[in-house]
mmCIF file with all atom_site columns, C-alpha atoms and ligand atoms in Angstrom:
data_model
loop_
_atom_site.group_PDB
_atom_site.id
_atom_site.type_symbol
_atom_site.label_atom_id
_atom_site.label_alt_id
_atom_site.label_comp_id
_atom_site.label_asym_id
_atom_site.label_entity_id
_atom_site.label_seq_id
_atom_site.pdbx_PDB_ins_code
_atom_site.Cartn_x
_atom_site.Cartn_y
_atom_site.Cartn_z
_atom_site.occupancy
_atom_site.B_iso_or_equiv
_atom_site.pdbx_formal_charge
_atom_site.auth_seq_id
_atom_site.auth_comp_id
_atom_site.auth_asym_id
_atom_site.auth_atom_id
_atom_site.pdbx_PDB_model_num
ATOM   1  C  CA  . MET T 1 1  ? 103.878 63.735 92.615  1.00 0.00 ? 1   MET T CA  1
ATOM   2  C  CA  . ARG T 1 2  ? 104.522 67.219 91.276  1.00 0.00 ? 2   ARG T CA  1
ATOM   3  C  CA  . VAL T 1 3  ? 102.358 70.056 92.510  1.00 0.00 ? 3   VAL T CA  1
ATOM   4  C  CA  . LYS T 1 4  ? 102.237 73.723 91.619  1.00 0.00 ? 4   LYS T CA  1
ATOM   5  C  CA  . CYS T 1 5  ? 101.465 76.456 94.114  1.00 0.00 ? 5   CYS T CA  1
ATOM   6  C  CA  . VAL T 1 6  ? 98.381  78.346 92.993  1.00 0.00 ? 6   VAL T CA  1
ATOM   7  C  CA  . ILE T 1 7  ? 99.721  81.637 94.342  1.00 0.00 ? 7   ILE T CA  1
ATOM   8  C  CA  . CYS T 1 8  ? 103.423 81.862 93.477  1.00 0.00 ? 8   CYS T CA  1
ATOM   9  C  CA  . ASP T 1 9  ? 103.661 79.075 90.830  1.00 0.00 ? 9   ASP T CA  1
ATOM   10 C  CA  . THR T 1 10 ? 106.399 77.266 92.736  1.00 0.00 ? 10  THR T CA  1
ATOM   11 C  CA  . ILE T 1 11 ? 106.666 73.644 91.691  1.00 0.00 ? 11  ILE T CA  1
ATOM   12 C  CA  . ASN T 1 12 ? 107.042 71.287 94.605  1.00 0.00 ? 12  ASN T CA  1
ATOM   13 C  CA  . GLN T 1 13 ? 107.556 67.572 94.863  1.00 0.00 ? 13  GLN T CA  1
ATOM   14 C  CA  . LEU T 1 14 ? 105.316 65.769 97.305  1.00 0.00 ? 14  LEU T CA  1
ATOM   15 C  CA  . ILE T 1 15 ? 105.963 62.299 98.621  1.00 0.00 ? 15  ILE T CA  1
ATOM   16 C  CA  . ASP T 1 16 ? 103.263 60.143 97.056  1.00 0.00 ? 16  ASP T CA  1
ATOM   17 C  CA  . ASP T 1 17 ? 102.327 58.499 100.330 1.00 0.00 ? 17  ASP T CA  1
ATOM   18 C  CA  . SER T 1 18 ? 102.221 61.682 102.370 1.00 0.00 ? 18  SER T CA  1
ATOM   19 C  CA  . PRO T 1 19 ? 98.841  62.760 103.781 1.00 0.00 ? 19  PRO T CA  1
ATOM   20 C  CA  . GLN T 1 20 ? 99.042  65.989 101.807 1.00 0.00 ? 20  GLN T CA  1
ATOM   21 C  CA  . ALA T 1 21 ? 99.552  64.159 98.522  1.00 0.00 ? 21  ALA T CA  1
ATOM   22 C  CA  . LYS T 1 22 ? 96.657  61.824 99.228  1.00 0.00 ? 22  LYS T CA  1
ATOM   23 C  CA  . LYS T 1 23 ? 94.441  64.781 100.040 1.00 0.00 ? 23  LYS T CA  1
ATOM   24 C  CA  . LEU T 1 24 ? 95.419  66.589 96.849  1.00 0.00 ? 24  LEU T CA  1
ATOM   25 C  CA  . ARG T 1 25 ? 94.760  63.537 94.721  1.00 0.00 ? 25  ARG T CA  1
ATOM   26 C  CA  . ASN T 1 26 ? 91.146  63.631 95.850  1.00 0.00 ? 26  ASN T CA  1
ATOM   27 C  CA  . ARG T 1 27 ? 90.834  67.324 95.068  1.00 0.00 ? 27  ARG T CA  1
ATOM   28 C  CA  . PRO T 1 28 ? 91.571  69.544 92.098  1.00 0.00 ? 28  PRO T CA  1
ATOM   29 C  CA  . ILE T 1 29 ? 95.297  70.212 91.816  1.00 0.00 ? 29  ILE T CA  1
ATOM   30 C  CA  . HIS T 1 30 ? 94.812  73.972 91.854  1.00 0.00 ? 30  HIS T CA  1
ATOM   31 C  CA  . THR T 1 31 ? 94.025  73.914 95.578  1.00 0.00 ? 31  THR T CA  1
ATOM   32 C  CA  . TYR T 1 32 ? 97.691  73.339 96.375  1.00 0.00 ? 32  TYR T CA  1
ATOM   33 C  CA  . MET T 1 33 ? 99.591  76.084 98.184  1.00 0.00 ? 33  MET T CA  1
ATOM   34 C  CA  . CYS T 1 34 ? 103.257 75.935 99.139  1.00 0.00 ? 34  CYS T CA  1
ATOM   35 C  CA  . ASP T 1 35 ? 104.164 76.361 102.793 1.00 0.00 ? 35  ASP T CA  1
ATOM   36 C  CA  . PRO T 1 36 ? 105.216 80.052 102.660 1.00 0.00 ? 36  PRO T CA  1
ATOM   37 C  CA  . CYS T 1 37 ? 102.001 81.008 100.849 1.00 0.00 ? 37  CYS T CA  1
ATOM   38 C  CA  . HIS T 1 38 ? 99.893  78.864 103.141 1.00 0.00 ? 38  HIS T CA  1
ATOM   39 C  CA  . GLU T 1 39 ? 101.406 80.585 106.156 1.00 0.00 ? 39  GLU T CA  1
ATOM   40 C  CA  . ARG T 1 40 ? 100.868 83.999 104.628 1.00 0.00 ? 40  ARG T CA  1
ATOM   41 C  CA  . ILE T 1 41 ? 97.191  83.277 103.952 1.00 0.00 ? 41  ILE T CA  1
ATOM   42 C  CA  . GLU T 1 42 ? 96.741  81.850 107.403 1.00 0.00 ? 42  GLU T CA  1
ATOM   43 C  CA  . GLN T 1 43 ? 98.215  84.945 109.017 1.00 0.00 ? 43  GLN T CA  1
ATOM   44 C  CA  . ARG T 1 44 ? 96.002  87.191 106.922 1.00 0.00 ? 44  ARG T CA  1
ATOM   45 C  CA  . THR T 1 45 ? 92.942  85.135 107.827 1.00 0.00 ? 45  THR T CA  1
ATOM   46 C  CA  . ASN T 1 46 ? 93.793  85.270 111.516 1.00 0.00 ? 46  ASN T CA  1
ATOM   47 C  CA  . ALA T 1 47 ? 94.349  89.010 111.298 1.00 0.00 ? 47  ALA T CA  1
ATOM   48 C  CA  . ARG T 1 48 ? 90.894  89.456 109.787 1.00 0.00 ? 48  ARG T CA  1
ATOM   49 C  CA  . LEU T 1 49 ? 89.313  87.196 112.380 1.00 0.00 ? 49  LEU T CA  1
ATOM   50 C  CA  . ALA T 1 50 ? 90.955  89.290 115.079 1.00 0.00 ? 50  ALA T CA  1
ATOM   51 C  CA  . THR T 1 51 ? 89.138  92.397 113.872 1.00 0.00 ? 51  THR T CA  1
ATOM   52 C  CA  . GLY T 1 52 ? 85.910  90.967 115.309 1.00 0.00 ? 52  GLY T CA  1
ATOM   53 C  CA  . HIS T 1 53 ? 82.549  89.731 114.177 1.00 0.00 ? 53  HIS T CA  1
ATOM   54 C  CA  . PHE T 1 54 ? 81.800  92.626 111.869 1.00 0.00 ? 54  PHE T CA  1
ATOM   55 C  CA  . GLY T 1 55 ? 82.346  91.673 108.249 1.00 0.00 ? 55  GLY T CA  1
ATOM   56 C  CA  . PHE T 1 56 ? 83.548  88.209 109.115 1.00 0.00 ? 56  PHE T CA  1
ATOM   57 C  CA  . TYR T 1 57 ? 81.331  86.484 106.573 1.00 0.00 ? 57  TYR T CA  1
ATOM   58 C  CA  . LYS T 1 58 ? 82.176  89.003 103.886 1.00 0.00 ? 58  LYS T CA  1
ATOM   59 C  CA  . SER T 1 59 ? 85.903  88.693 104.578 1.00 0.00 ? 59  SER T CA  1
ATOM   60 C  CA  . SER T 1 60 ? 85.964  84.918 104.326 1.00 0.00 ? 60  SER T CA  1
ATOM   61 C  CA  . ARG T 1 61 ? 84.142  85.047 101.024 1.00 0.00 ? 61  ARG T CA  1
ATOM   62 C  CA  . LYS T 1 62 ? 86.699  87.495 99.706  1.00 0.00 ? 62  LYS T CA  1
ATOM   63 C  CA  . ILE T 1 63 ? 89.546  85.180 100.689 1.00 0.00 ? 63  ILE T CA  1
ATOM   64 C  CA  . GLU T 1 64 ? 87.874  82.300 98.885  1.00 0.00 ? 64  GLU T CA  1
ATOM   65 C  CA  . GLU T 1 65 ? 87.557  84.373 95.719  1.00 0.00 ? 65  GLU T CA  1
ATOM   66 C  CA  . GLU T 1 66 ? 91.267  85.151 95.823  1.00 0.00 ? 66  GLU T CA  1
ATOM   67 C  CA  . PHE T 1 67 ? 92.002  81.456 95.544  1.00 0.00 ? 67  PHE T CA  1
HETATM 68 ZN ZN1 . ZN  D 2 .  ? 103.444 79.618 96.975  1.00 0.00 ? 101 ZN  D ZN1 1
#
């Protein structure tokens, strides 16, 4: 199946039987992120988590809005 990264608009081809493809089929297509973007978001999230408890809830909401 063809999927489009929501962040950088890269079109990727997923193997239909792969776990990722199955997961995406059960969710809206716009939740797909390519690997480089996924890593970038993950690093940013971890960096924010590392800053401590203060503003944690607020930060996670902000990340969700960016999606
Ligand atoms: Zn991307």
